[in-house]
Each structure stands twice: as C-alpha cells, then as structure tokens.
PDB file of C-alpha atoms in Angstrom:
ATOM      1  CA  GLU A 290       6.281 -14.648 -38.938  1.00 59.00           C
ATOM      2  CA  ASP A 291       8.080 -10.927 -38.536  1.00 68.00           C
ATOM      3  CA  PRO A 292      10.804 -10.073 -36.751  1.00 77.00           C
ATOM      4  CA  LEU A 293      10.503  -7.638 -34.506  1.00 82.00           C
ATOM      5  CA  PRO A 294      12.658  -4.723 -34.714  1.00 86.00           C
ATOM      6  CA  SER A 295      16.175  -4.691 -33.329  1.00 86.00           C
ATOM      7  CA  GLU A 296      16.894  -3.679 -29.852  1.00 89.00           C
ATOM      8  CA  ASN A 297      18.376  -0.476 -30.865  1.00 92.00           C
ATOM      9  CA  ALA A 298      15.369   0.573 -32.696  1.00 92.00           C
ATOM     10  CA  LEU A 299      13.089  -0.034 -30.086  1.00 91.00           C
ATOM     11  CA  ARG A 300      14.628   1.433 -27.463  1.00 92.00           C
ATOM     12  CA  ARG A 301      14.450   4.805 -29.838  1.00 94.00           C
ATOM     13  CA  ARG A 302      11.387   3.975 -30.490  1.00 94.00           C
ATOM     14  CA  LEU A 303      10.112   3.850 -26.425  1.00 92.00           C
ATOM     15  CA  GLY A 304      12.804   5.933 -25.107  1.00 92.00           C
ATOM     16  CA  VAL A 305      13.632   3.511 -22.456  1.00 91.00           C
ATOM     17  CA  SER A 306      16.987   1.535 -21.626  1.00 92.00           C
ATOM     18  CA  ARG A 307      18.211  -1.509 -23.754  1.00 91.00           C
ATOM     19  CA  THR A 308      18.326  -3.096 -20.539  1.00 92.00           C
ATOM     20  CA  THR A 309      14.615  -2.302 -20.422  1.00 90.00           C
ATOM     21  CA  ILE A 310      14.299  -3.701 -23.724  1.00 90.00           C
ATOM     22  CA  ARG A 311      16.242  -7.242 -23.058  1.00 90.00           C
ATOM     23  CA  LYS A 312      13.923  -8.072 -19.598  1.00 90.00           C
ATOM     24  CA  VAL A 313      10.705  -7.277 -21.871  1.00 88.00           C
ATOM     25  CA  LEU A 314      11.497  -9.038 -24.711  1.00 88.00           C
ATOM     26  CA  GLY A 315      12.610 -12.042 -22.450  1.00 88.00           C
ATOM     27  CA  GLU A 316       9.564 -12.356 -20.321  1.00 86.00           C
ATOM     28  CA  LEU A 317       7.243 -11.716 -23.626  1.00 85.00           C
ATOM     29  CA  ASP A 318       9.895 -15.144 -24.283  1.00 85.00           C
ATOM     30  CA  GLN A 319       9.042 -16.870 -20.835  1.00 86.00           C
ATOM     31  CA  ARG A 320       5.454 -16.038 -21.635  1.00 83.00           C
ATOM     32  CA  GLY A 321       5.750 -17.997 -24.890  1.00 82.00           C
ATOM     33  CA  VAL A 322       4.826 -14.618 -26.681  1.00 82.00           C
ATOM     34  CA  ILE A 323       7.850 -14.531 -29.003  1.00 83.00           C
ATOM     35  CA  VAL A 324      10.203 -16.741 -29.390  1.00 80.00           C
ATOM     36  CA  ALA A 325      13.861 -15.570 -29.267  1.00 74.00           C
ATOM     37  CA  ALA A 326      15.699 -16.874 -31.897  1.00 67.00           C
ATOM     38  CA  THR A 327      19.806 -16.368 -32.968  1.00 55.00           C
ATOM     39  CA  ARG A 328      19.546 -12.476 -32.403  1.00 55.00           C
ATOM     40  CA  SER A 329      15.701 -11.989 -33.522  1.00 64.00           C
ATOM     41  CA  GLN A 330      12.141 -12.645 -31.670  1.00 66.00           C
ATOM     42  CA  VAL A 331       9.593 -13.171 -33.807  1.00 67.00           C
ATOM     43  CA  GLN A 332       5.606 -13.077 -32.342  1.00 64.00           C
ATOM     44  CA  ASP A 333       5.164 -16.837 -31.823  1.00 68.00           C
ATOM     45  CA  ARG A 334       0.990 -15.928 -30.978  1.00 74.00           C
ATOM     46  CA  GLN A 335      -1.761 -13.181 -30.765  1.00 78.00           C
ATOM     47  CA  VAL A 336      -1.109 -11.462 -26.819  1.00 79.00           C
ATOM     48  CA  LEU A 337      -3.770 -12.862 -24.077  1.00 82.00           C
ATOM     49  CA  PRO A 338      -4.735 -10.394 -21.402  1.00 84.00           C
ATOM     50  CA  ASN A 339      -3.327 -11.742 -18.968  1.00 82.00           C
ATOM     51  CA  ASP A 340      -0.282 -11.451 -21.044  1.00 80.00           C
ATOM     52  CA  TYR A 341      -0.595  -7.379 -19.878  1.00 83.00           C
ATOM     53  CA  PHE A 342       2.221  -6.599 -16.846  1.00 79.00           C
ATOM     54  CA  PRO A 343       0.251  -5.502 -13.701  1.00 79.00           C
ATOM     55  CA  ASP A 344      -0.107  -1.286 -13.396  1.00 75.00           C
ATOM     56  CA  VAL A 345       2.426  -1.559 -10.584  1.00 71.00           C
ATOM     57  CA  GLU A 346       4.716  -2.564 -12.378  1.00 76.00           C
ATOM     58  CA  THR A 347       4.821  -0.233 -15.647  1.00 78.00           C
ATOM     59  CA  MET A 348       4.255   2.884 -13.353  1.00 77.00           C
ATOM     60  CA  PRO A 349       6.446   5.195 -12.897  1.00 79.00           C
ATOM     61  CA  ARG A 350       7.820   4.787  -9.806  1.00 76.00           C
ATOM     62  CA  ASN A 351       7.735   8.541  -8.942  1.00 80.00           C
ATOM     63  CA  LEU A 352       3.859   8.289  -9.634  1.00 84.00           C
ATOM     64  CA  HIS A 353       3.927   5.260  -7.519  1.00 78.00           C
ATOM     65  CA  ILE A 354       5.181   6.784  -4.705  1.00 80.00           C
ATOM     66  CA  GLU A 355       2.590   9.664  -5.189  1.00 85.00           C
ATOM     67  CA  ARG A 356      -0.648   7.755  -5.432  1.00 84.00           C
ATOM     68  CA  HIS A 357       0.358   5.845  -2.170  1.00 82.00           C
ATOM     69  CA  PHE A 358       0.965   8.804  -0.086  1.00 84.00           C
ATOM     70  CA  MET A 359      -2.245  10.682  -1.405  1.00 86.00           C
ATOM     71  CA  GLU A 360      -4.145   6.932  -0.330  1.00 86.00           C
ATOM     72  CA  TRP A 361      -2.361   7.289   2.733  1.00 82.00           C
ATOM     73  CA  MET A 362      -2.771  10.898   3.728  1.00 82.00           C
ATOM     74  CA  LEU A 363      -6.903  10.662   2.524  1.00 87.00           C
ATOM     75  CA  ARG A 364      -6.988   7.329   4.904  1.00 85.00           C
ATOM     76  CA  GLY A 365      -6.881  10.113   7.806  1.00 78.00           C
ATOM     77  CA  ASP A 366      -3.810   8.168   8.679  1.00 72.00           C
ATOM     78  CA  THR A 367      -2.103  11.539   9.836  1.00 75.00           C
ATOM     79  CA  LYS A 368      -3.006  14.329  11.621  1.00 79.00           C
ATOM     80  CA  PRO A 369      -1.841  18.127  11.557  1.00 80.00           C
ATOM     81  CA  GLY A 370       1.831  18.676  12.514  1.00 83.00           C
ATOM     82  CA  THR A 371       3.033  15.022  11.985  1.00 81.00           C
ATOM     83  CA  SER A 372       5.866  14.934  11.456  1.00 84.00           C
ATOM     84  CA  ILE A 373       7.290  13.173   7.598  1.00 82.00           C
ATOM     85  CA  ASN A 374       9.888  10.528   7.633  1.00 85.00           C
ATOM     86  CA  GLU A 375      11.247   9.784   3.695  1.00 83.00           C
ATOM     87  CA  LEU A 376      13.170   7.227   4.562  1.00 86.00           C
ATOM     88  CA  GLU A 377       9.940   5.450   6.889  1.00 83.00           C
ATOM     89  CA  LEU A 378       7.216   6.224   3.836  1.00 80.00           C
ATOM     90  CA  ALA A 379       9.852   5.240   1.415  1.00 80.00           C
ATOM     91  CA  ARG A 380       9.717   1.742   3.669  1.00 84.00           C
ATOM     92  CA  HIS A 381       6.308   1.896   4.168  1.00 79.00           C
ATOM     93  CA  PHE A 382       4.904   2.545   0.593  1.00 77.00           C
ATOM     94  CA  GLY A 383       7.623  -0.693  -0.652  1.00 77.00           C
ATOM     95  CA  VAL A 384       9.869   1.696  -2.694  1.00 73.00           C
ATOM     96  CA  ALA A 385      12.948   1.912  -0.268  1.00 65.00           C
TER      97      ALA A 385
END
C-alpha cells in the first residue's frame, strides 16, 4: 500500500485547490477507496465503476449551464423574440 502524493502535490498536479483535494479525498475515504491515516492516505482497494463521480458532479459549471441552455433552446420552449432573464434561467437550471 503506497501512500498517495501529498495534498499540495495533488493540487499542483491536478490544477485545483486544496479544498477540492480534501473534499475528494474525504469522499474516497467514505467510499472505502482509500484509508485516511494520520497525514497520509493509501489506496485500500481497486476502484469500482460505482466509485466514479457522476458527470454532473465533475462537469465545470459553465459547461453544465451551456448544456442545459442548448437542450432548452432545442426543445423549442422559446419562440423568436422571447425575453430571456438570466436569474430565471439560473433557477430553472438549478445553478442559482
């Protein structure tokens, strides 16, 4: 059982904040993928398909909004000249 890289090393390698790294490590610990020992984490078992985070949880917010907006427009819910309110759209797409 090799220890994982430090939080700072993971942060630099992945280009995210330490807060994000800590959240992910905490979730992996809860799922039993890693064991969080004092100041080091080690992989406890092979990763299973159910361990992967859903796309909606890992997709950047701007892509999530863009996808919902395009689906909404393509469904024909709007007509030419329809006034679009950003706050209403954010609430509709669950990103407000």
